[in-house]
Coordinates of C-alpha atoms and ligand atoms in Angstrom, one line a residue:
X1408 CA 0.0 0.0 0.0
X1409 CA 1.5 3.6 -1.3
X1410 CA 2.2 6.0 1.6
X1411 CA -0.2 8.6 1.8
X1412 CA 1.9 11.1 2.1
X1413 CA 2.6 13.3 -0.9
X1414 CA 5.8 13.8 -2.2
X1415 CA 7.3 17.4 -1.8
X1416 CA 8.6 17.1 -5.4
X1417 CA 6.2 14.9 -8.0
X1418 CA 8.3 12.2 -9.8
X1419 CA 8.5 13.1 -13.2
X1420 CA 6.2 10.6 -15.4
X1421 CA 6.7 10.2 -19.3
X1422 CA 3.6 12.7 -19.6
X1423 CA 5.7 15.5 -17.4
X1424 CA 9.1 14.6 -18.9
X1425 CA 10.3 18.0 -20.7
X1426 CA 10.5 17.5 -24.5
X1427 CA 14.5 18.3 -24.9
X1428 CA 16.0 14.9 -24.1
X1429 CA 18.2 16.9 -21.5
X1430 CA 20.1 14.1 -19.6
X1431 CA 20.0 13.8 -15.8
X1432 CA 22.8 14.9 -13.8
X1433 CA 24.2 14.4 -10.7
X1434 CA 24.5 17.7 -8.7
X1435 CA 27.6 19.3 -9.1
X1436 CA 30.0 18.9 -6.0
X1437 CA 30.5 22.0 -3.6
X1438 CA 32.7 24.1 -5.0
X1439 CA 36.1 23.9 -2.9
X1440 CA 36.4 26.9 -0.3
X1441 CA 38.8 29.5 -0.9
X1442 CA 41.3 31.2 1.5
X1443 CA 44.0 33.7 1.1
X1444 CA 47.2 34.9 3.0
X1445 CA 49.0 38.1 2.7
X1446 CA 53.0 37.5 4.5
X1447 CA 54.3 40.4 5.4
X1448 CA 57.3 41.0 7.7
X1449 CA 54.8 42.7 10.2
X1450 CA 51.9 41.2 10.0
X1451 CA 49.9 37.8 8.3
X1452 CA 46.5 39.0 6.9
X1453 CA 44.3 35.7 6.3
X1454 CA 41.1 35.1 5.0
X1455 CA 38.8 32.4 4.5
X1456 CA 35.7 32.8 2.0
X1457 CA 35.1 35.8 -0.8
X1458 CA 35.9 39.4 -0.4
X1459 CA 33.1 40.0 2.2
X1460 CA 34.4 37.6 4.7
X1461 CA 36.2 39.1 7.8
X1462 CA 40.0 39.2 7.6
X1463 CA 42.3 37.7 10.6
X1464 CA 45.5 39.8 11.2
X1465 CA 48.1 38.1 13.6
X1466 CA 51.4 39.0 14.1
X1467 CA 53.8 37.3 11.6
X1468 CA 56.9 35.1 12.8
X1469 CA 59.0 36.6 11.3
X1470 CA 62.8 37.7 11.9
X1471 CA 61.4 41.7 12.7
X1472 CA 59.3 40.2 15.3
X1473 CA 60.9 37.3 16.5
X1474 CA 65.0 38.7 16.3
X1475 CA 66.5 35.8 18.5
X1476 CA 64.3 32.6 16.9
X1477 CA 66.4 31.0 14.6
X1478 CA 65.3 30.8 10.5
X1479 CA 64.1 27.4 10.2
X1480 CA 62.1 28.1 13.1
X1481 CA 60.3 31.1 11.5
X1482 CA 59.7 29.0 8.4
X1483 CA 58.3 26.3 10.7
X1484 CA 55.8 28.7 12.9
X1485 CA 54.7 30.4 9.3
X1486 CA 53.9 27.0 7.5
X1487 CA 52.6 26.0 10.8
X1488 CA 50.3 28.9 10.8
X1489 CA 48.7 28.8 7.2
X1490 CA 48.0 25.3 7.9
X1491 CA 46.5 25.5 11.2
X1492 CA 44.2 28.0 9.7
X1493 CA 43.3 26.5 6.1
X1494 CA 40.5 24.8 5.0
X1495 CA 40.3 21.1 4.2
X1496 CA 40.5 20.6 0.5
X1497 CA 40.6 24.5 0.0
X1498 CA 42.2 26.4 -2.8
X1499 CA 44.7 28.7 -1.2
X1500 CA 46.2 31.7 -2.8
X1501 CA 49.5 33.3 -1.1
X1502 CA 50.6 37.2 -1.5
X1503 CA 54.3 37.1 0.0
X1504 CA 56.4 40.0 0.3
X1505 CA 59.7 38.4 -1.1
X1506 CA 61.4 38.0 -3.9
X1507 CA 59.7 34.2 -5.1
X1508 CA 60.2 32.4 -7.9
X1509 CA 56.9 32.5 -10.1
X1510 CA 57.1 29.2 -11.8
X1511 CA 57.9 26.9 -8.4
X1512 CA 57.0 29.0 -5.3
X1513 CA 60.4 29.2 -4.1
X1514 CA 61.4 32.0 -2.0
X1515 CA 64.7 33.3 -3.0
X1516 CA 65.0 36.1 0.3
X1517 CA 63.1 38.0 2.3
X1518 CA 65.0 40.4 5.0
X1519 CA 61.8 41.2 6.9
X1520 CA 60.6 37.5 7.2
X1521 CA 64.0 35.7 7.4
X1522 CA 66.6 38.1 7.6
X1523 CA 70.3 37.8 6.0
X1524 CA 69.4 34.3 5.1
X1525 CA 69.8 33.9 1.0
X1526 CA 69.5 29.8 0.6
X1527 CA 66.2 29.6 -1.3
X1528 CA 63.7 28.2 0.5
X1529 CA 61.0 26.1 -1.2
X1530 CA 57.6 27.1 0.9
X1531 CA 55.2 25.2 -1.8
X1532 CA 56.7 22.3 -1.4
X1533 CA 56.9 22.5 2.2
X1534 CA 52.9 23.6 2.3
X1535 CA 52.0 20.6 -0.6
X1536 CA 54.1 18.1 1.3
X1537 CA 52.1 19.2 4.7
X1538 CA 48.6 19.9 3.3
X1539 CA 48.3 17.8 -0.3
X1540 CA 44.9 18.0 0.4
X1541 CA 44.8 22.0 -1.0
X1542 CA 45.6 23.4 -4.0
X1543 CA 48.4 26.5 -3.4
X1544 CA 49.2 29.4 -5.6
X1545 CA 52.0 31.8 -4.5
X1546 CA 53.0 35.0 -5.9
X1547 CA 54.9 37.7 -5.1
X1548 CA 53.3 40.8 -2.8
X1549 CA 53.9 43.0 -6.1
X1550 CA 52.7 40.6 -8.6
X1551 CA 49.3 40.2 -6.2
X1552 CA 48.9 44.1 -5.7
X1553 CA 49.1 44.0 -9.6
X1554 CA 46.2 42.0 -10.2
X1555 CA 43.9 44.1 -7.9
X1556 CA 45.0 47.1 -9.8
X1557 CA 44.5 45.9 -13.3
X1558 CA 41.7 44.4 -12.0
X1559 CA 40.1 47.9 -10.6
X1560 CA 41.5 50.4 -12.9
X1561 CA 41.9 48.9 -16.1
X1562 CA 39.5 50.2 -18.8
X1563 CA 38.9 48.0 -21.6
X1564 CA 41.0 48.2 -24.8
X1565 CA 44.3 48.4 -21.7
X1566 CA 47.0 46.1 -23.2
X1567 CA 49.6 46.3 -20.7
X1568 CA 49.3 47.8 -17.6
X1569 CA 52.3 47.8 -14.5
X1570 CA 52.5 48.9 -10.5
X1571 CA 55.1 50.3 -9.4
X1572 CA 55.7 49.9 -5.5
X1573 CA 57.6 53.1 -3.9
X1574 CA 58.2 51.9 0.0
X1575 CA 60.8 50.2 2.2
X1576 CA 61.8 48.5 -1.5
X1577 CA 61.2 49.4 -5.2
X1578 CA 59.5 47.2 -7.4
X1579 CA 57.2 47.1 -10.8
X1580 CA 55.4 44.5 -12.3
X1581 CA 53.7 44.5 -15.9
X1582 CA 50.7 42.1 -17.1
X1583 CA 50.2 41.6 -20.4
X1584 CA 46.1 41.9 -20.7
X1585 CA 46.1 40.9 -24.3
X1586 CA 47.6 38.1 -23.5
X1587 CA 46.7 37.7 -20.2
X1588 CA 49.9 36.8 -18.5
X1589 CA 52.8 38.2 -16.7
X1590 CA 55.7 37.0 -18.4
X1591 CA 59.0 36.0 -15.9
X1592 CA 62.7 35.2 -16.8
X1593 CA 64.1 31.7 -16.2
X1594 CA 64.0 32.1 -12.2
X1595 CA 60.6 33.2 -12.4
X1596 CA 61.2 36.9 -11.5
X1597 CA 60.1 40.4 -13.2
X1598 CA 61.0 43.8 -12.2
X1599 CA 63.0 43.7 -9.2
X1600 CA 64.1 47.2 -10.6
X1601 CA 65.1 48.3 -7.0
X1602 CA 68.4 46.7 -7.7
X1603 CA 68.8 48.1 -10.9
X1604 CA 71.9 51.2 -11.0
X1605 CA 70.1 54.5 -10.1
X1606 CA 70.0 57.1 -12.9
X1607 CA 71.0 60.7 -11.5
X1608 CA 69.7 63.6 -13.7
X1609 CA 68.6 66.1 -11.2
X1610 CA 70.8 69.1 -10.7
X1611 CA 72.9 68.9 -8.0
X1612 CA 72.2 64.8 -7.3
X1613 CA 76.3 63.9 -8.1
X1614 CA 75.8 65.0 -4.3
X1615 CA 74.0 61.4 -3.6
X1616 CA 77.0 59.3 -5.4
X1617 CA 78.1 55.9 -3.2
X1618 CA 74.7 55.7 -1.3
X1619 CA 74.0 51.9 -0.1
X1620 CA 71.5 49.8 -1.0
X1621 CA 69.4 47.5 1.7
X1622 CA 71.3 44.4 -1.0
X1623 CA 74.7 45.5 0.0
X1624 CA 75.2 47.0 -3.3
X1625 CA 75.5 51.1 -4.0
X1626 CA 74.6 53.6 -5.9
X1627 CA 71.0 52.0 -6.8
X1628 CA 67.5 53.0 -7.1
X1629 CA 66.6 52.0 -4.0
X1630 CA 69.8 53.2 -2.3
X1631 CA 68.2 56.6 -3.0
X1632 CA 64.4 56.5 -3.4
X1633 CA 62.8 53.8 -1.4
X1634 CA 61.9 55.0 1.9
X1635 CA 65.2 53.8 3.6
X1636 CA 66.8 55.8 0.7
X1637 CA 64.7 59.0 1.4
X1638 CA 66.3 58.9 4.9
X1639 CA 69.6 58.7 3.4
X1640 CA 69.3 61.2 0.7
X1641 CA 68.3 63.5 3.6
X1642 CA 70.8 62.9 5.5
X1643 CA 73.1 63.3 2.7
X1644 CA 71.5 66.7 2.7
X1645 CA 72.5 67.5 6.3
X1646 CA 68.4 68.0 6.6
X1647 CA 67.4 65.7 9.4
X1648 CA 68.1 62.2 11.4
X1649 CA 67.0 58.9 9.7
X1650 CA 64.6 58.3 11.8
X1651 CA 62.4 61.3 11.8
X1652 CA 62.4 62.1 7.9
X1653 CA 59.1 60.6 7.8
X1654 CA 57.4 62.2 9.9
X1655 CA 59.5 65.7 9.0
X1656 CA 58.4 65.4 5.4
X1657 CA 54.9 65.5 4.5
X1658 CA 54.7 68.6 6.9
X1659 CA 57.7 70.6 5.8
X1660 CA 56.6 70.0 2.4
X1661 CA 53.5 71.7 3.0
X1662 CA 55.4 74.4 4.8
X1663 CA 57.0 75.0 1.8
X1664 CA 60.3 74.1 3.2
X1665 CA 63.2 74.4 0.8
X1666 CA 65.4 71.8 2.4
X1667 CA 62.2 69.4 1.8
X1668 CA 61.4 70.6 -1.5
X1669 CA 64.9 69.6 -2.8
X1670 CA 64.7 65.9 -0.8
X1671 CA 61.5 65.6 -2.7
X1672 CA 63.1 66.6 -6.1
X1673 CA 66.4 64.5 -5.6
X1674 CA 63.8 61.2 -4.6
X1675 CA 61.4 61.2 -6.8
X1676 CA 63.3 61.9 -10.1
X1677 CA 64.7 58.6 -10.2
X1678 CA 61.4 57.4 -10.5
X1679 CA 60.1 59.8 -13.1
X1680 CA 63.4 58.2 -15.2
X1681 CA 62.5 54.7 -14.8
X1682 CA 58.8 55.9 -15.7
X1683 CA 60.5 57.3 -18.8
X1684 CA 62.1 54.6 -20.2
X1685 CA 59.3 52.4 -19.8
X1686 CA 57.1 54.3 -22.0
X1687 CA 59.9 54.6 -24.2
X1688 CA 60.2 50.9 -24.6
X1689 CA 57.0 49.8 -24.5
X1690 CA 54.2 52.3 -26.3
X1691 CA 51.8 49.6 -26.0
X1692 CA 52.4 50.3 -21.5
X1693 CA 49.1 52.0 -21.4
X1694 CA 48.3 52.0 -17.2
X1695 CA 50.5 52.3 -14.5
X1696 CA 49.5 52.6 -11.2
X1697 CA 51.9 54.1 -8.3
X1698 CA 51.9 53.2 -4.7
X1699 CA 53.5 51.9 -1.7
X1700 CA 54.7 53.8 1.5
X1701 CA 57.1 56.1 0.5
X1702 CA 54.1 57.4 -2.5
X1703 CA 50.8 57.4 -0.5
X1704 CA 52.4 58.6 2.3
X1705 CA 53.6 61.4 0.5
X1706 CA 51.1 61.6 -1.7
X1707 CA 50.1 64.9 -3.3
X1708 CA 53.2 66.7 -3.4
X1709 CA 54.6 63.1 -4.3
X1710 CA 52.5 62.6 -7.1
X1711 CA 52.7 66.6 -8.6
X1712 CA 56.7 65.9 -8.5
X1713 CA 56.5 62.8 -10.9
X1714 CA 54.3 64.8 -13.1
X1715 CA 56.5 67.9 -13.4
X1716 CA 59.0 65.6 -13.9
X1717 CA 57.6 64.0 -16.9
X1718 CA 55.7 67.0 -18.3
X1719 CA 59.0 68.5 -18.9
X1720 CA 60.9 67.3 -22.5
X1721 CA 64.1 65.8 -22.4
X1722 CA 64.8 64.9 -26.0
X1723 CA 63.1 64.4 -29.4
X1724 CA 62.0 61.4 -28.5
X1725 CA 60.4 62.3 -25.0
X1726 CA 58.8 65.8 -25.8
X1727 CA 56.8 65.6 -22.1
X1728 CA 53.3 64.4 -21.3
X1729 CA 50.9 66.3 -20.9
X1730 CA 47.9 66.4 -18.5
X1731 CA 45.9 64.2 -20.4
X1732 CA 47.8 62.3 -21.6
X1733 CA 48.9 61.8 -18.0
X1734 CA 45.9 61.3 -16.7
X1735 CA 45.0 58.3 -18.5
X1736 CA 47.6 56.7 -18.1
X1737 CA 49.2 57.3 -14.1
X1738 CA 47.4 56.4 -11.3
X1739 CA 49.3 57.4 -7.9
X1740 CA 46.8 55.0 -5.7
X1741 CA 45.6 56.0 -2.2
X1742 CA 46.6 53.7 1.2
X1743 CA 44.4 51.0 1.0
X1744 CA 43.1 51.2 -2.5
X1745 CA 45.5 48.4 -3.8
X1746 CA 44.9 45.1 -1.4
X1747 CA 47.2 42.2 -2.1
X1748 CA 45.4 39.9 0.1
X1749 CA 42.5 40.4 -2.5
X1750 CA 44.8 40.4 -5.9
X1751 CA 45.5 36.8 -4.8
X1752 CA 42.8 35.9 -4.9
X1753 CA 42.5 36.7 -8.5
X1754 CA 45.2 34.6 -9.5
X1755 CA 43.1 31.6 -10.2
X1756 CA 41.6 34.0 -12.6
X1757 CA 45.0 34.5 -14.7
X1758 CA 45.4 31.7 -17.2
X1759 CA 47.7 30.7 -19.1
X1760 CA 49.1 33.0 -16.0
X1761 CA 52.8 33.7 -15.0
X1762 CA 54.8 32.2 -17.4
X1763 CA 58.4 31.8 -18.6
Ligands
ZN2879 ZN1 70.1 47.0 -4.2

């Protein structure tokens, strides 16, 4: 005897059956759930879910916090950490702030995380050998920050569009949108133009000649316009202590001081080169966005600098850009505006991706 109970859903009968011979399906599984990591040398920024899921920020093992614990220790608490806190059977994207190669997920060096240390160190296999269960992406903190520009900013018709980070380091990285890849060298690298020898055109910046470099090196961009630099341009200058130029700055600028005015002019044009010669070798560069510490903090006067700098002709073949042209093309972004925690996120997006 048939329960009398009805059935919340009728079984379809031949009479019911829909005409297309659509063929039944098994649900599709749950989609896996996502979760993202930002390493920094200060803090760990994790997240588990989309963009409007909470973000946990705990402080990072690394060698900044942690001075006496040894390195394979720090690289022990950090793997420890992401897989404490990930998902089973996630899909986990990683924004570290270190030079990594693209292609593996090796870590070549990172002073903030792991100090002086320079033996690679490979973190994906570590995390695949400790969680094979989830699938891990890495990138670089510049490459993520990249991919939430171009993701934000970039109109279509963009073909290539680069960020260029201005804070304790220098670094750019360019997507191809056409393409839809960032293309790396053999180690799986792109841009570390920090490192690159520093171009003095400025009047008067012969004065800057033999400054150091956080890489031991001298006399390179970084040595004089990262953040660290700034401090020791100023103090090239005779204008203030190390320690205080950040603070001094963004106020004696807007004092109109002329000692600040000329730190500004003797940081920033370095920049506006290397902005120069990337248009000049690629016309098809047609976004770049701008930020970091050293150009949000600064900001304003930061971003006017850069855009004297290129308004004004050099040669035949750089006649200065003017404000139009400027503004579609240079975007000095605001704190905040660029989140790498969320740009790797969007690496799962970018196929074929980073490639040799
Ligand atoms: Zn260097």
């Amino acid at each position: 005897m048939r329960s009398s109970a009805t059935p919340a859903v009728a079984p379809l009968t031949s009479a019911s059956r829909p005409a297309s011979p659509t063929p039944e399906r098994a649900p599709a599984p749950p989609a896996p759930p996502v979760f993202a990591a930002d390493i920094g040398g200060t803090w760990v920024r994790m997240r588990t879910g989309g963009p409007e899921e909470a973000v946990e920020r705990v402080p990072s093992p690394s060698r900044l916090r942690h001075p006496e614990r040894s390195v394979p220790r720090l690289r022990a608490d950090l793997v420890g950490l992401l897989c404490d806190r990930v998902p089973a059977g996630a899909r986990a994207a990683l924004s570290f702030g270190a030079a990594i190669d693209h292609l593996t997920g090796t870590v070549y060096g990172s002073a903030p995380l792991w100090g002086e240390e320079t033996a690679p160190y490979d973190v994906a296999a570590e995390l695949r050998h400790r969680r094979p269960d989830v699938t891990w992406h890495l990138v670089n903190d510049v490459t993520a920050a990249l991919l939430d520009f171009a993701a934000v900013h970039a109109r279509p018709g963009v073909r290539r569009v680069a960020y260029l980070t201005v804070s304790s380091g220098i670094a750019l990285r360019t997507a191809d949108l056409e393409q839809r890849r960032i293309p790396v060298d053999d180690l799986g690298l792109q841009g570390e133009v920090g490192h690159l020898p520093v171009t003095l055109t400025a009047p008067g910046s012969d004065v800057l000649a033999g400054l150091p470099c956080e890489c031991g090196a001298r006399d390179h961009l970084a040595s004089v316009a990262s953040g660290p630099g700034l401090a020791r341009t100023a103090e090239r200058l005779g204008l203030a202590r190390p320690a205080q130029v950040a603070d001094w700055l963004p106020g004696a600028l807007a004092a109109g001081e002329p000692g600040a005015r000329r730190l500004l002019e003797l940081c920033a044009a370095p920049v506006a080169e290397l902005l120069r010669t990337m248009w000049c070798l690629d016309p098809h560069l047609d976004l770049i966005g701008i930020g970091g510490g050293v150009a949000e903090g600064l900001a304003g006067p930061y971003a006017a600098e850069i855009r004297r700098l290129l308004a004004t002709p050099t040669s035949y073949a750089d006649r200065g850009r003017d404000d139009t042209w400027l503004d579609e093309r240079l975007v000095f972004c605001a704190p905040g505006q660029v989140d790498p925690l969320r740009g790797a996120q969007r690496v799962a997006d970018w196929r074929p991706g980073i490639t040799r």
